[in-house]
Amino acid sequence: MQQDELSPRDFTRLSGFIYGQLGIKMPESKKCMLTGRLGKRLRVLELQNFREYCEYLFSDQGMQEELVHLIDAVTTNKTDFFREPGHFDYLVNTALPTMQILNRGRYRKKWRVWSAGCSTGEEPYTLAMVLSEYQEMMQGFSFEILATDVARRVLQVASRAVYPVERITPVSSRYRKKYFLRGKGSRNGEVRVNKQLRHRVSFGHLNFMDEDFGLPNMVDVIFCRNVIIYFDKQTQEKLMHKFYRYLNPGGYLFLGHSESLQGHQTPLIQVAPTVYRRSEQ
Ligand SMILES: C[S@@+](CC[C@H](N)C(=O)[O-])C[C@H]1O[C@@H](n2cnc3c(N)ncnc32)[C@H](O)[C@@H]1O
């Protein structure tokens, strides 16, 4: 066997561990992808083969030092500013006004929006832009955004809020001027989300597999998009029950466009394609 091949035994061990730890399914068809992604870790650690990698990973030291890198390597973090933009329109044109009626025209002190599986931050910062604009129009409206992910590397990128300038192509020129700073000198070609917007978002580490998420408050809106596609039905259903418990009555859940709860046992009610709601009672 070549050094860069993953034996059936090691693949079974790794895929079972990843499923248990993160809920991410790793069928045989993902073996090539896993080999490629973990191959990089082998090189960094100067290990000879995957057998050695597994021995290290599953040791006490590996669980302390390597697990975080394994999670960074096996999670798929693709994201964009204004990804699936219809959701942001739905949020301000339908969801927020509907919740406002539910609260008899008054906005509570602060509306809480959770970007669950936020990756490198483009989704929560998009929410922050859209909600800041809404706040300018609606007197008395105020919000805070919680953004969480299980992968540490993406959370570091998200908190720094520095992106190559090409990343903000989907952002309108008005928002670019209003919410981004352009890098100069050695920072040429980079942009940074401005301080005002950065302060709207708090980032935190959270694994959806944990029994208790330990969130301090209930939330009004959850964006969990392009995350559950990696989970099996049983894991998805468990997560939806947890989301339900954290949503205020009448609160909204947005899933990714290729995700659905069709045929799932869930207390959430579908109100539009990929948009769900907790009942108002
Ligand atoms: C493809 S990104 C989606 C980013 C963003 N929501 C969007 O739609 O553009 C999926 C994110 O889910 C995170 N994720 C995967 N499994 C997770 C788990 N068990 N707990 C928390 N986050 C997880 C990954 O780390 C990754 O950053």
PDB file of C-alpha atoms in Angstrom, residues 27-178:
ATOM      1  CA  PRO A  27     -19.563   7.504   2.983  1.00  0.00           C
ATOM      2  CA  GLU A  28     -17.055   5.540   0.901  1.00  0.00           C
ATOM      3  CA  SER A  29     -17.557   8.090  -1.916  1.00  0.00           C
ATOM      4  CA  LYS A  30     -15.874  10.733   0.286  1.00  0.00           C
ATOM      5  CA  LYS A  31     -12.720   8.650   0.783  1.00  0.00           C
ATOM      6  CA  CYS A  32     -10.790  10.486  -1.908  1.00  0.00           C
ATOM      7  CA  MET A  33     -11.736  13.886  -0.510  1.00  0.00           C
ATOM      8  CA  LEU A  34     -10.766  12.803   3.017  1.00  0.00           C
ATOM      9  CA  THR A  35      -7.433  11.435   1.766  1.00  0.00           C
ATOM     10  CA  GLY A  36      -6.662  14.752   0.055  1.00  0.00           C
ATOM     11  CA  ARG A  37      -7.612  16.913   3.008  1.00  0.00           C
ATOM     12  CA  LEU A  38      -5.834  14.822   5.640  1.00  0.00           C
ATOM     13  CA  GLY A  39      -2.836  14.305   3.345  1.00  0.00           C
ATOM     14  CA  LYS A  40      -1.954  17.924   4.064  1.00  0.00           C
ATOM     15  CA  ARG A  41      -1.928  17.179   7.798  1.00  0.00           C
ATOM     16  CA  LEU A  42       0.407  14.217   7.203  1.00  0.00           C
ATOM     17  CA  ARG A  43       2.864  16.530   5.481  1.00  0.00           C
ATOM     18  CA  VAL A  44       2.648  19.198   8.183  1.00  0.00           C
ATOM     19  CA  LEU A  45       3.206  16.576  10.889  1.00  0.00           C
ATOM     20  CA  GLU A  46       5.885  14.806   8.806  1.00  0.00           C
ATOM     21  CA  LEU A  47       4.156  11.461   9.241  1.00  0.00           C
ATOM     22  CA  GLN A  48       4.807   8.572   6.864  1.00  0.00           C
ATOM     23  CA  ASN A  49       1.256   7.275   6.356  1.00  0.00           C
ATOM     24  CA  PHE A  50      -2.341   7.347   7.559  1.00  0.00           C
ATOM     25  CA  ARG A  51      -1.745   4.517   9.998  1.00  0.00           C
ATOM     26  CA  GLU A  52       0.686   6.780  11.863  1.00  0.00           C
ATOM     27  CA  TYR A  53      -1.760   9.649  11.594  1.00  0.00           C
ATOM     28  CA  CYS A  54      -4.539   7.585  13.173  1.00  0.00           C
ATOM     29  CA  GLU A  55      -2.257   6.415  15.970  1.00  0.00           C
ATOM     30  CA  TYR A  56      -1.398  10.031  16.716  1.00  0.00           C
ATOM     31  CA  LEU A  57      -4.933  11.399  16.361  1.00  0.00           C
ATOM     32  CA  PHE A  58      -6.473   8.792  18.646  1.00  0.00           C
ATOM     33  CA  SER A  59      -3.818   9.184  21.346  1.00  0.00           C
ATOM     34  CA  ASP A  60      -4.406  11.491  24.337  1.00  0.00           C
ATOM     35  CA  GLN A  61      -1.967  13.994  22.865  1.00  0.00           C
ATOM     36  CA  GLY A  62      -3.653  13.828  19.450  1.00  0.00           C
ATOM     37  CA  MET A  63      -7.081  14.457  20.963  1.00  0.00           C
ATOM     38  CA  GLN A  64      -5.679  17.558  22.594  1.00  0.00           C
ATOM     39  CA  GLU A  65      -3.572  18.882  19.745  1.00  0.00           C
ATOM     40  CA  GLU A  66      -4.748  17.402  16.461  1.00  0.00           C
ATOM     41  CA  LEU A  67      -8.529  17.253  16.828  1.00  0.00           C
ATOM     42  CA  VAL A  68      -8.879  20.964  16.126  1.00  0.00           C
ATOM     43  CA  HIS A  69      -6.912  20.560  12.864  1.00  0.00           C
ATOM     44  CA  LEU A  70      -8.938  17.497  11.874  1.00  0.00           C
ATOM     45  CA  ILE A  71     -12.129  19.559  12.303  1.00  0.00           C
ATOM     46  CA  ASP A  72     -10.674  22.436  10.263  1.00  0.00           C
ATOM     47  CA  ALA A  73      -9.691  19.946   7.552  1.00  0.00           C
ATOM     48  CA  VAL A  74     -12.918  17.965   7.240  1.00  0.00           C
ATOM     49  CA  THR A  75     -15.465  20.772   7.401  1.00  0.00           C
ATOM     50  CA  THR A  76     -16.509  22.431   4.141  1.00  0.00           C
ATOM     51  CA  ASN A  77     -16.481  26.176   4.656  1.00  0.00           C
ATOM     52  CA  LYS A  78     -17.630  27.584   1.318  1.00  0.00           C
ATOM     53  CA  THR A  79     -19.581  30.802   1.781  1.00  0.00           C
ATOM     54  CA  ASP A  80     -20.165  34.250   0.269  1.00  0.00           C
ATOM     55  CA  PHE A  81     -21.471  37.693   1.086  1.00  0.00           C
ATOM     56  CA  PHE A  82     -25.164  37.888   0.105  1.00  0.00           C
ATOM     57  CA  ARG A  83     -25.269  34.157  -0.632  1.00  0.00           C
ATOM     58  CA  GLU A  84     -28.821  33.113  -1.567  1.00  0.00           C
ATOM     59  CA  PRO A  85     -29.935  36.759  -1.382  1.00  0.00           C
ATOM     60  CA  GLY A  86     -33.692  36.056  -1.397  1.00  0.00           C
ATOM     61  CA  HIS A  87     -33.416  35.086   2.280  1.00  0.00           C
ATOM     62  CA  PHE A  88     -32.277  38.571   3.272  1.00  0.00           C
ATOM     63  CA  ASP A  89     -35.224  40.118   1.398  1.00  0.00           C
ATOM     64  CA  TYR A  90     -37.582  37.684   3.101  1.00  0.00           C
ATOM     65  CA  LEU A  91     -36.099  38.559   6.485  1.00  0.00           C
ATOM     66  CA  VAL A  92     -36.711  42.305   6.201  1.00  0.00           C
ATOM     67  CA  ASN A  93     -39.868  42.276   4.074  1.00  0.00           C
ATOM     68  CA  THR A  94     -41.744  39.401   5.722  1.00  0.00           C
ATOM     69  CA  ALA A  95     -40.179  37.889   8.835  1.00  0.00           C
ATOM     70  CA  LEU A  96     -39.371  41.039  10.820  1.00  0.00           C
ATOM     71  CA  PRO A  97     -42.669  42.825  10.045  1.00  0.00           C
ATOM     72  CA  THR A  98     -44.584  39.645  10.955  1.00  0.00           C
ATOM     73  CA  MET A  99     -42.764  39.350  14.250  1.00  0.00           C
ATOM     74  CA  GLN A 100     -43.349  43.037  14.881  1.00  0.00           C
ATOM     75  CA  ILE A 101     -47.122  42.481  14.578  1.00  0.00           C
ATOM     76  CA  LEU A 102     -46.805  39.540  16.955  1.00  0.00           C
ATOM     77  CA  ASN A 103     -45.142  41.886  19.442  1.00  0.00           C
ATOM     78  CA  ARG A 104     -47.977  44.409  19.001  1.00  0.00           C
ATOM     79  CA  GLY A 105     -45.986  46.855  16.948  1.00  0.00           C
ATOM     80  CA  ARG A 106     -43.252  47.252  19.486  1.00  0.00           C
ATOM     81  CA  TYR A 107     -39.759  45.930  19.061  1.00  0.00           C
ATOM     82  CA  ARG A 108     -38.289  44.316  22.083  1.00  0.00           C
ATOM     83  CA  LYS A 109     -35.083  45.818  23.428  1.00  0.00           C
ATOM     84  CA  LYS A 110     -32.910  43.848  21.023  1.00  0.00           C
ATOM     85  CA  TRP A 111     -33.729  41.304  18.333  1.00  0.00           C
ATOM     86  CA  ARG A 112     -31.379  38.359  18.298  1.00  0.00           C
ATOM     87  CA  VAL A 113     -30.258  36.710  15.100  1.00  0.00           C
ATOM     88  CA  TRP A 114     -28.039  33.620  15.073  1.00  0.00           C
ATOM     89  CA  SER A 115     -25.829  32.639  12.161  1.00  0.00           C
ATOM     90  CA  ALA A 116     -25.384  28.952  13.037  1.00  0.00           C
ATOM     91  CA  GLY A 117     -22.486  27.522  11.020  1.00  0.00           C
ATOM     92  CA  CYS A 118     -21.164  30.961  10.085  1.00  0.00           C
ATOM     93  CA  SER A 119     -17.893  29.836   8.462  1.00  0.00           C
ATOM     94  CA  THR A 120     -15.571  32.784   7.699  1.00  0.00           C
ATOM     95  CA  GLY A 121     -18.155  35.438   8.591  1.00  0.00           C
ATOM     96  CA  GLU A 122     -19.654  36.526   5.280  1.00  0.00           C
ATOM     97  CA  GLU A 123     -23.162  35.436   6.335  1.00  0.00           C
ATOM     98  CA  PRO A 124     -23.272  37.221   9.736  1.00  0.00           C
ATOM     99  CA  TYR A 125     -21.732  40.387   8.258  1.00  0.00           C
ATOM    100  CA  THR A 126     -24.315  40.326   5.465  1.00  0.00           C
ATOM    101  CA  LEU A 127     -27.010  40.028   8.146  1.00  0.00           C
ATOM    102  CA  ALA A 128     -25.402  42.936  10.012  1.00  0.00           C
ATOM    103  CA  MET A 129     -25.518  45.141   6.889  1.00  0.00           C
ATOM    104  CA  VAL A 130     -29.117  44.258   6.084  1.00  0.00           C
ATOM    105  CA  LEU A 131     -30.291  44.717   9.676  1.00  0.00           C
ATOM    106  CA  SER A 132     -28.393  48.013  10.080  1.00  0.00           C
ATOM    107  CA  GLU A 133     -30.257  49.322   7.046  1.00  0.00           C
ATOM    108  CA  TYR A 134     -33.536  48.109   8.532  1.00  0.00           C
ATOM    109  CA  GLN A 135     -32.708  49.803  11.807  1.00  0.00           C
ATOM    110  CA  GLU A 136     -32.179  53.113  10.009  1.00  0.00           C
ATOM    111  CA  MET A 137     -35.726  52.871   8.648  1.00  0.00           C
ATOM    112  CA  MET A 138     -37.456  51.516  11.756  1.00  0.00           C
ATOM    113  CA  GLN A 139     -37.310  53.637  14.827  1.00  0.00           C
ATOM    114  CA  GLY A 140     -36.879  51.600  17.980  1.00  0.00           C
ATOM    115  CA  PHE A 141     -35.529  48.516  16.224  1.00  0.00           C
ATOM    116  CA  SER A 142     -32.260  47.187  17.542  1.00  0.00           C
ATOM    117  CA  PHE A 143     -30.461  43.885  17.026  1.00  0.00           C
ATOM    118  CA  GLU A 144     -27.505  41.714  17.899  1.00  0.00           C
ATOM    119  CA  ILE A 145     -25.994  38.855  15.937  1.00  0.00           C
ATOM    120  CA  LEU A 146     -24.485  35.697  17.344  1.00  0.00           C
ATOM    121  CA  ALA A 147     -22.330  33.724  14.914  1.00  0.00           C
ATOM    122  CA  THR A 148     -20.980  30.264  15.715  1.00  0.00           C
ATOM    123  CA  ASP A 149     -19.030  27.500  14.064  1.00  0.00           C
ATOM    124  CA  VAL A 150     -17.275  24.305  15.100  1.00  0.00           C
ATOM    125  CA  ALA A 151     -14.100  25.028  13.101  1.00  0.00           C
ATOM    126  CA  ARG A 152     -11.583  27.272  14.854  1.00  0.00           C
ATOM    127  CA  ARG A 153      -9.739  28.415  11.724  1.00  0.00           C
ATOM    128  CA  VAL A 154     -12.824  29.949  10.113  1.00  0.00           C
ATOM    129  CA  LEU A 155     -13.764  31.672  13.361  1.00  0.00           C
ATOM    130  CA  GLN A 156     -10.368  33.379  13.407  1.00  0.00           C
ATOM    131  CA  VAL A 157     -10.890  34.647   9.864  1.00  0.00           C
ATOM    132  CA  ALA A 158     -14.405  35.777  10.753  1.00  0.00           C
ATOM    133  CA  SER A 159     -13.309  37.749  13.821  1.00  0.00           C
ATOM    134  CA  ARG A 160     -10.497  39.485  11.906  1.00  0.00           C
ATOM    135  CA  ALA A 161     -13.029  40.440   9.217  1.00  0.00           C
ATOM    136  CA  VAL A 162     -10.313  40.972   6.585  1.00  0.00           C
ATOM    137  CA  TYR A 163     -11.053  39.667   3.087  1.00  0.00           C
ATOM    138  CA  PRO A 164      -9.467  39.818  -0.363  1.00  0.00           C
ATOM    139  CA  VAL A 165     -11.254  42.601  -2.236  1.00  0.00           C
ATOM    140  CA  GLU A 166     -12.732  40.122  -4.789  1.00  0.00           C
ATOM    141  CA  ARG A 167     -14.811  38.600  -1.991  1.00  0.00           C
ATOM    142  CA  ILE A 168     -17.016  41.678  -1.817  1.00  0.00           C
ATOM    143  CA  THR A 169     -18.057  41.506  -5.485  1.00  0.00           C
ATOM    144  CA  PRO A 170     -21.620  40.531  -4.465  1.00  0.00           C
ATOM    145  CA  VAL A 171     -21.884  43.596  -2.180  1.00  0.00           C
ATOM    146  CA  SER A 172     -23.489  46.720  -3.698  1.00  0.00           C
ATOM    147  CA  SER A 173     -21.209  49.724  -4.157  1.00  0.00           C
ATOM    148  CA  ARG A 174     -23.257  51.721  -1.638  1.00  0.00           C
ATOM    149  CA  TYR A 175     -22.750  49.080   1.051  1.00  0.00           C
ATOM    150  CA  ARG A 176     -19.079  48.708   0.134  1.00  0.00           C
ATOM    151  CA  LYS A 177     -18.507  52.397   0.782  1.00  0.00           C
ATOM    152  CA  LYS A 178     -20.570  52.386   3.924  1.00  0.00           C
TER     153      LYS A 178
END
